[in-house]
Short mmCIF file of C-alpha atoms and ligand atoms in Angstrom, two decimals:
data_model
loop_
_atom_site.label_atom_id
_atom_site.label_comp_id
_atom_site.label_asym_id
_atom_site.label_seq_id
_atom_site.Cartn_x
_atom_site.Cartn_y
_atom_site.Cartn_z
CA UNK A 1 3.41 65.00 27.57
CA UNK A 2 3.59 61.22 27.30
CA UNK A 3 1.90 61.00 23.94
CA UNK A 4 3.26 60.63 20.44
CA UNK A 5 1.69 60.72 16.99
CA UNK A 6 1.61 57.44 15.12
CA UNK A 7 3.68 58.98 12.34
CA UNK A 8 6.34 60.24 14.71
CA UNK A 9 6.59 56.82 16.33
CA UNK A 10 6.81 55.24 12.87
CA UNK A 11 9.64 57.64 11.95
CA UNK A 12 11.55 56.78 15.07
CA UNK A 13 11.04 53.06 14.45
CA UNK A 14 11.88 53.46 10.74
CA UNK A 15 8.58 51.71 9.91
CA UNK A 16 5.75 52.81 7.65
CA UNK A 17 3.02 54.84 9.35
CA UNK A 18 0.38 52.75 7.56
CA UNK A 19 1.81 49.53 9.07
CA UNK A 20 1.48 50.99 12.55
CA UNK A 21 -2.08 52.10 11.80
CA UNK A 22 -2.90 48.53 10.71
CA UNK A 23 -1.38 47.05 13.84
CA UNK A 24 -3.27 49.51 16.00
CA UNK A 25 -6.50 48.65 14.18
CA UNK A 26 -5.91 44.98 15.02
CA UNK A 27 -5.40 46.01 18.63
CA UNK A 28 -8.84 47.59 18.50
CA UNK A 29 -7.67 51.17 18.10
CA UNK A 30 -8.83 52.86 14.93
CA UNK A 31 -6.57 55.91 14.56
CA UNK A 32 -4.86 57.82 11.76
CA UNK A 33 -1.14 58.46 11.48
CA UNK A 34 -1.67 62.04 12.66
CA UNK A 35 -3.37 61.10 15.89
CA UNK A 36 -1.57 60.64 19.16
CA UNK A 37 -1.39 57.46 21.21
CA UNK A 38 -0.34 57.13 24.84
CA UNK A 39 2.97 55.81 26.04
CA UNK A 40 1.73 52.33 26.99
CA UNK A 41 0.25 51.79 23.55
CA UNK A 42 3.41 53.11 21.92
CA UNK A 43 5.56 50.71 23.94
CA UNK A 44 3.31 47.82 23.05
CA UNK A 45 3.68 48.66 19.36
CA UNK A 46 7.42 48.99 19.58
CA UNK A 47 7.79 45.50 21.07
CA UNK A 48 5.18 44.16 18.63
CA UNK A 49 7.46 45.27 15.78
CA UNK A 50 10.47 43.69 17.44
CA UNK A 51 12.19 46.96 18.37
CA UNK A 52 13.87 47.92 21.57
CA UNK A 53 12.35 50.60 23.79
CA UNK A 54 14.57 53.58 24.38
CA UNK A 55 12.74 56.30 26.20
CA UNK A 56 13.70 59.88 25.32
CA UNK A 57 12.07 63.06 26.47
CA UNK A 58 11.30 65.94 24.10
CA UNK A 59 14.26 67.81 25.50
CA UNK A 60 16.50 64.89 24.58
CA UNK A 61 15.29 64.79 21.01
CA UNK A 62 15.43 68.44 20.07
CA UNK A 63 18.54 70.58 20.22
CA UNK A 64 18.83 73.08 23.05
CA UNK A 65 21.22 75.81 21.99
CA UNK A 66 20.79 77.79 25.18
CA UNK A 67 22.29 74.97 27.25
CA UNK A 68 25.36 74.86 25.09
CA UNK A 69 27.40 77.92 26.05
CA UNK A 70 30.94 78.49 24.81
CA UNK A 71 33.88 79.00 27.16
CA UNK A 72 34.95 82.64 27.32
CA UNK A 73 38.50 81.52 26.49
CA UNK A 74 37.32 80.03 23.19
CA UNK A 75 35.76 83.28 21.93
CA UNK A 76 37.38 85.23 19.10
CA UNK A 77 36.24 88.54 17.64
CA UNK A 78 33.81 88.36 14.74
CA UNK A 79 32.46 90.74 12.11
CA UNK A 80 29.37 92.82 12.97
CA UNK A 81 26.11 92.00 11.23
CA UNK A 82 24.41 95.13 9.93
CA UNK A 83 20.84 95.77 8.74
CA UNK A 84 19.92 98.91 6.81
CA UNK A 85 16.53 100.39 7.62
CA UNK A 86 14.71 103.59 6.80
CA UNK A 87 11.83 105.24 5.00
CA UNK A 88 10.95 104.21 1.45
CA UNK A 89 13.02 105.98 -1.22
CA UNK A 90 15.53 107.34 1.27
CA UNK A 91 18.21 105.20 -0.41
CA UNK A 92 18.50 101.83 1.40
CA UNK A 93 19.00 99.82 -1.77
CA UNK A 94 21.30 102.44 -3.30
CA UNK A 95 23.45 102.46 -0.18
CA UNK A 96 23.65 98.66 -0.02
CA UNK A 97 24.66 98.56 -3.69
CA UNK A 98 27.16 101.41 -3.32
CA UNK A 99 28.84 99.84 -0.29
CA UNK A 100 29.11 96.56 -2.05
CA UNK A 101 30.15 97.99 -5.41
CA UNK A 102 32.90 100.12 -3.91
CA UNK A 103 34.29 97.06 -2.22
CA UNK A 104 34.14 94.80 -5.27
CA UNK A 105 36.13 97.36 -7.30
CA UNK A 106 38.71 97.77 -4.56
CA UNK A 107 38.94 94.11 -3.73
CA UNK A 108 38.74 91.07 -5.94
CA UNK A 109 38.94 92.27 -9.54
CA UNK A 110 36.41 90.52 -11.72
CA UNK A 111 34.55 89.15 -8.73
CA UNK A 112 30.99 88.48 -9.73
CA UNK A 113 28.51 89.63 -7.14
CA UNK A 114 25.74 87.23 -6.33
CA UNK A 115 22.55 88.10 -4.55
CA UNK A 116 22.44 85.67 -1.66
CA UNK A 117 20.63 87.85 0.90
CA UNK A 118 23.77 89.02 2.66
CA UNK A 119 27.31 90.04 1.82
CA UNK A 120 30.57 91.00 3.45
CA UNK A 121 32.75 94.03 2.79
CA UNK A 122 36.17 94.85 4.16
CA UNK A 123 36.82 98.16 5.94
CA UNK A 124 40.11 99.98 5.39
CA UNK A 125 41.67 98.39 8.46
CA UNK A 126 40.93 94.97 6.98
CA UNK A 127 38.09 94.13 9.34
CA UNK A 128 35.01 92.61 7.75
CA UNK A 129 31.41 93.86 7.98
CA UNK A 130 28.42 91.70 7.11
CA UNK A 131 25.38 93.38 5.57
CA UNK A 132 21.99 91.75 5.37
CA UNK A 133 20.74 92.95 2.01
CA UNK A 134 17.09 92.41 2.68
CA UNK A 135 16.31 95.90 3.84
CA UNK A 136 12.89 96.55 5.19
CA UNK A 137 11.38 96.34 8.56
CA UNK A 138 9.35 93.22 7.93
CA UNK A 139 12.39 91.02 7.45
CA UNK A 140 13.87 92.42 10.67
CA UNK A 141 10.76 92.00 12.81
CA UNK A 142 9.88 88.63 11.30
CA UNK A 143 13.32 87.21 12.02
CA UNK A 144 13.11 88.60 15.55
CA UNK A 145 9.67 87.11 16.05
CA UNK A 146 11.17 83.74 15.14
CA UNK A 147 13.86 84.17 17.78
CA UNK A 148 16.61 85.03 15.33
CA UNK A 149 18.31 88.17 16.58
CA UNK A 150 21.02 88.27 13.95
CA UNK A 151 21.48 92.04 13.64
CA UNK A 152 24.20 93.69 15.73
CA UNK A 153 23.91 97.22 14.32
CA UNK A 154 21.12 99.07 12.51
CA UNK A 155 21.99 101.71 9.91
CA UNK A 156 19.14 104.19 9.83
CA UNK A 157 19.08 105.85 6.42
CA UNK A 158 17.46 109.28 6.39
CA UNK A 159 17.31 111.39 3.23
CA UNK A 160 18.69 114.82 4.06
CA UNK A 161 16.17 116.56 1.79
CA UNK A 162 13.16 114.71 3.16
CA UNK A 163 13.93 114.33 6.86
CA UNK A 164 12.45 111.93 9.40
CA UNK A 165 9.35 110.13 8.10
CA UNK A 166 6.98 107.55 9.63
CA UNK A 167 9.10 104.57 8.60
CA UNK A 168 12.25 106.25 9.93
CA UNK A 169 10.57 106.48 13.32
CA UNK A 170 9.33 102.91 13.01
CA UNK A 171 12.90 101.79 12.33
CA UNK A 172 14.11 103.63 15.44
CA UNK A 173 11.46 101.86 17.49
CA UNK A 174 12.35 98.43 16.07
CA UNK A 175 16.03 98.94 16.78
CA UNK A 176 15.29 100.13 20.32
CA UNK A 177 12.93 97.21 20.99
CA UNK A 178 15.65 94.82 19.85
CA UNK A 179 18.31 96.62 21.88
CA UNK A 180 20.39 97.14 18.75
CA UNK A 181 22.53 100.30 18.47
CA UNK A 182 21.84 102.71 15.61
CA UNK A 183 24.21 104.54 13.30
CA UNK A 184 22.48 107.27 11.29
CA UNK A 185 23.40 107.59 7.61
CA UNK A 186 22.16 110.98 6.48
CA UNK A 187 21.86 110.32 2.74
CA UNK A 188 21.42 112.42 -0.41
CA UNK A 189 23.68 115.21 0.82
CA UNK A 190 24.43 115.95 -2.85
CA UNK A 191 20.88 117.21 -3.35
CA UNK A 192 19.70 120.80 -3.33
CA UNK A 193 17.72 121.38 -0.18
CA UNK A 194 19.66 118.79 1.80
CA UNK A 195 19.54 119.76 5.45
CA UNK A 196 21.49 117.29 7.61
CA UNK A 197 21.34 119.53 10.69
CA UNK A 198 17.54 119.43 10.62
CA UNK A 199 17.72 115.61 10.64
CA UNK A 200 20.00 115.65 13.70
CA UNK A 201 17.58 117.96 15.49
CA UNK A 202 14.50 115.94 14.65
CA UNK A 203 16.24 112.77 15.88
CA UNK A 204 16.39 114.32 19.37
CA UNK A 205 12.62 114.09 19.60
CA UNK A 206 12.96 110.32 19.27
CA UNK A 207 15.79 110.03 21.75
CA UNK A 208 18.39 109.35 19.13
CA UNK A 209 21.06 111.79 20.26
CA UNK A 210 23.94 112.07 17.83
CA UNK A 211 27.45 113.11 18.82
CA UNK A 212 27.05 116.73 17.62
CA UNK A 213 24.06 117.03 19.93
CA UNK A 214 25.93 115.68 22.93
CA UNK A 215 24.94 112.04 22.59
CA UNK A 216 26.83 108.92 21.61
CA UNK A 217 25.01 107.91 18.42
CA UNK A 218 27.28 108.18 15.38
CA UNK A 219 26.01 109.86 12.23
CA UNK A 220 27.63 110.10 8.83
CA UNK A 221 26.61 112.35 5.96
CA UNK A 222 26.69 110.31 2.77
CA UNK A 223 25.61 110.22 -0.82
CA UNK A 224 24.87 106.73 -2.07
CA UNK A 225 24.47 108.18 -5.57
CA UNK A 226 27.79 110.05 -5.69
CA UNK A 227 29.49 107.45 -3.47
CA UNK A 228 30.53 110.11 -0.98
CA UNK A 229 31.76 109.28 2.53
CA UNK A 230 31.07 105.56 2.22
CA UNK A 231 34.45 104.83 3.84
CA UNK A 232 33.42 107.06 6.75
CA UNK A 233 30.29 105.00 7.20
CA UNK A 234 32.32 101.78 7.18
CA UNK A 235 34.69 103.30 9.75
CA UNK A 236 31.75 104.26 11.97
CA UNK A 237 30.51 100.67 11.84
CA UNK A 238 33.98 99.37 12.72
CA UNK A 239 34.12 101.76 15.71
CA UNK A 240 30.69 100.66 16.93
CA UNK A 241 31.63 96.99 16.50
CA UNK A 242 34.78 97.49 18.52
CA UNK A 243 32.82 99.01 21.40
CA UNK A 244 30.48 96.01 21.33
CA UNK A 245 33.32 93.44 21.47
CA UNK A 246 31.44 91.00 19.26
CA UNK A 247 32.78 87.50 19.70
CA UNK A 248 32.09 83.89 18.80
CA UNK A 249 33.82 80.54 19.10
CA UNK A 250 34.98 79.50 15.62
CA UNK A 251 36.35 76.13 16.75
CA UNK A 252 33.20 74.08 17.20
CA UNK A 253 30.37 72.54 15.21
CA UNK A 254 28.66 75.32 13.32
CA UNK A 255 25.38 76.97 14.15
CA UNK A 256 23.78 79.49 11.83
CA UNK A 257 20.59 81.26 10.88
CA UNK A 258 18.70 81.00 7.60
CA UNK A 259 18.60 84.44 5.98
CA UNK A 260 16.99 83.31 2.75
CA UNK A 261 15.95 79.97 1.27
CA UNK A 262 14.60 78.83 -2.06
CA UNK A 263 14.19 75.88 -4.35
CA UNK A 264 16.68 76.38 -7.18
CA UNK A 265 15.84 74.65 -10.46
CA UNK A 266 19.33 73.38 -11.04
CA UNK A 267 20.74 73.10 -7.55
CA UNK A 268 17.78 71.97 -5.46
CA UNK A 269 17.01 73.52 -2.07
CA UNK A 270 19.46 76.34 -1.33
CA UNK A 271 19.69 78.36 1.88
CA UNK A 272 21.79 81.38 2.71
CA UNK A 273 23.13 80.77 6.18
CA UNK A 274 24.65 83.39 8.38
CA UNK A 275 27.10 81.47 10.55
CA UNK A 276 26.65 82.52 14.19
CA UNK A 277 29.35 80.39 15.81
CA UNK A 278 31.62 77.52 14.85
CA UNK A 279 32.85 76.83 11.34
CA UNK A 280 30.59 75.29 8.72
CA UNK A 281 32.42 72.87 6.43
CA UNK A 282 31.71 70.93 3.27
CA UNK A 283 30.62 67.43 4.32
CA UNK A 284 29.08 68.55 7.62
CA UNK A 285 25.84 66.82 8.59
CA UNK A 286 23.20 69.17 9.89
CA UNK A 287 19.62 69.79 10.82
CA UNK A 288 18.07 73.03 9.61
CA UNK A 289 14.61 73.83 10.92
CA UNK A 290 12.62 70.71 10.09
CA UNK A 291 15.04 69.65 7.34
CA UNK A 292 18.19 67.61 7.54
CA UNK A 293 21.09 67.38 5.13
CA UNK A 294 24.79 67.23 4.43
CA UNK A 295 26.75 70.22 3.10
CA UNK A 296 27.42 69.40 -0.56
CA UNK A 297 28.85 72.80 -1.42
CA UNK A 298 29.33 76.25 0.11
CA UNK A 299 29.12 79.31 -2.12
CA UNK A 300 30.12 82.77 -0.93
CA UNK A 301 28.66 86.17 -1.89
CA UNK A 302 31.06 86.41 -4.84
CA UNK A 303 29.79 83.17 -6.30
CA UNK A 304 32.94 81.28 -5.36
CA UNK A 305 32.90 77.79 -3.92
CA UNK A 306 34.58 77.69 -0.54
CA UNK A 307 35.45 74.83 1.83
CA UNK A 308 34.39 76.44 5.10
CA UNK A 309 32.68 79.49 6.59
CA UNK A 310 33.31 80.93 10.05
CA UNK A 311 31.32 83.24 12.37
CA UNK A 312 29.42 86.17 10.76
CA UNK A 313 30.03 84.84 7.27
CA UNK A 314 27.04 84.57 4.95
CA UNK A 315 27.18 81.50 2.74
CA UNK A 316 24.91 79.57 0.42
CA UNK A 317 24.48 75.98 1.54
CA UNK A 318 23.67 73.19 -0.91
CA UNK A 319 22.66 69.73 0.21
CA UNK A 320 19.44 70.35 2.11
CA UNK A 321 16.64 67.77 2.11
CA UNK A 322 14.04 70.50 1.69
CA UNK A 323 13.59 74.26 1.83
CA UNK A 324 13.81 75.69 5.38
CA UNK A 325 12.30 79.01 6.51
CA UNK A 326 14.03 82.35 7.03
CA UNK A 327 14.91 82.58 10.71
CA UNK A 328 15.39 78.81 11.11
CA UNK A 329 18.55 77.62 12.82
CA UNK A 330 21.06 75.33 11.16
CA UNK A 331 22.95 73.10 13.57
CA UNK A 332 25.73 70.69 12.70
CA UNK A 333 25.24 67.33 14.43
CA UNK A 334 27.36 64.18 14.92
CA UNK A 335 25.69 61.87 12.45
CA UNK A 336 22.86 61.36 9.99
CA UNK A 337 20.71 59.38 12.41
CA UNK A 338 20.75 62.29 14.83
CA UNK A 339 19.94 64.78 12.06
CA UNK A 340 17.03 62.67 10.86
CA UNK A 341 15.74 62.17 14.40
CA UNK A 342 15.64 65.91 15.12
CA UNK A 343 14.17 66.77 11.71
CA UNK A 344 11.46 64.10 12.07
CA UNK A 345 10.64 65.33 15.55
CA UNK A 346 10.30 68.92 14.36
CA UNK A 347 8.22 67.88 11.36
CA UNK A 348 5.83 65.99 13.61
CA UNK A 349 5.64 68.94 16.00
CA UNK A 350 4.73 71.22 13.08
CA UNK A 351 2.17 68.67 11.89
CA UNK A 352 0.69 68.43 15.39
CA UNK A 353 0.22 72.18 15.42
CA UNK A 354 -1.51 72.09 12.05
CA UNK A 355 -3.78 69.16 12.90
CA UNK A 356 -4.66 70.74 16.22
CA UNK A 357 -6.06 73.62 14.22
CA UNK A 358 -7.91 71.39 11.75
CA UNK A 359 -9.59 68.45 13.51
CA UNK A 360 -9.54 65.13 11.65
CA UNK A 361 -12.87 64.41 10.03
CA UNK A 362 -14.49 61.00 10.43
CA UNK A 363 -14.31 60.59 6.70
CA UNK A 364 -10.58 61.24 6.76
CA UNK A 365 -10.21 58.65 9.48
CA UNK A 366 -11.90 55.93 7.50
CA UNK A 367 -10.11 56.68 4.26
CA UNK A 368 -6.82 56.45 6.14
CA UNK A 369 -7.80 52.97 7.30
CA UNK A 370 -8.85 51.74 3.87
P1 GDP B 401 14.96 102.67 -0.90
O1 GDP B 401 13.49 102.64 -1.20
O2 GDP B 401 15.22 103.18 0.47
O3 GDP B 401 15.64 101.35 -1.17
O4 GDP B 401 15.59 103.78 -1.88
P2 GDP B 401 16.39 103.59 -3.23
O5 GDP B 401 17.78 103.15 -3.01
O6 GDP B 401 15.56 102.77 -4.16
O7 GDP B 401 16.47 105.11 -3.73
C1 GDP B 401 15.34 105.86 -4.04
C2 GDP B 401 15.71 106.94 -5.03
O8 GDP B 401 16.63 107.85 -4.46
C3 GDP B 401 16.38 106.40 -6.30
O9 GDP B 401 15.91 107.14 -7.41
C4 GDP B 401 17.84 106.69 -6.06
O10 GDP B 401 18.56 106.88 -7.25
C5 GDP B 401 17.79 107.98 -5.25
N1 GDP B 401 18.95 108.13 -4.39
C6 GDP B 401 19.44 107.24 -3.51
N2 GDP B 401 20.52 107.73 -2.89
C7 GDP B 401 20.73 108.97 -3.39
C8 GDP B 401 21.71 109.99 -3.14
O11 GDP B 401 22.62 109.85 -2.33
N3 GDP B 401 21.56 111.14 -3.83
C9 GDP B 401 20.57 111.34 -4.74
N4 GDP B 401 20.52 112.50 -5.37
N5 GDP B 401 19.66 110.41 -4.99
C10 GDP B 401 19.72 109.23 -4.34
MG1 MG B 402 14.82 99.53 -1.81
#
């Protein structure tokens, strides 16, 4: 619509909101910075302050990723992004740790593992696999609700001694709703009373038909505790990824999704970004949710500083203006002015939503004018 909040207009003019409020008051319009004014009034103010009018629509201000499709010729294969789901105590955390631990021993000796919300391991054939290490269905559904479909493959962990449980079935439903293929990891096969065949049979009832039952869903019997068959699980993921032909253009400005974000005492706002396409580089200027910034440093899952991160790589980004939210998109833009413009626009949109819920009191209006 052709309205704008006073604060948003002030941001775009690089003036103080209070100065605009004062000018509006003189024009006979008592409003607060959070209230909207119409286009004519806005234009009057802009000229009043000696600025030039440049009309932009909302679509011009914000970034439309859907309109920015990569050429098929520019696409290169990328690592699959995997989320582990399953019933409580069936071994999600143990499996994530085992997969990662096995790889750290085999790979970079002395590499210190860092918890950054996601990590990459290398399969035997050298191909990489990215694991989101925030297991749990909430993280998955919440990210999806925010439009961030980052998971390519779901590993459904089912304890062989316990069988399918309510949260196993919930995980199946989430994966199906998201259209994400499942690989079943039948865990705890080292235990007495482990009955993997029973798991395969029960899965039929939920239309997860594994290969032994005539379907095309892969299943691997593993023990996270005894580190059995972990390589088989990695191979199964590699096979599934190959079928899916996962691709992204690495040669463009980066775009990524916030997996985790926090305010670090020493380092300031830090976000773990999963790069979706393009290559994120130190020095890049970006907007991330309603925050803008410049990449000061990139830290990988081994705690090493790196210069750039390509598609499917998880990386900690330092240099944010504030803490974004999980599921937010990071987009590299041409310059700081553009980053600030988009961030300011998004902040004002968020503010509008909040103030729409809580109407401004008269008292608040007068104190804002004082
Ligand atoms: P989560 O709740 O799904 O994350 O499950 P955890 O990884 O915390 O595991 C729950 C319990 O099962 C812990 O006591 C683990 O040591 C145990 N556990 C996990 N994997 C295995 C396994 O392969 N074999 C056996 N015997 N125990 C396991
Ligand atoms: Mg756990």
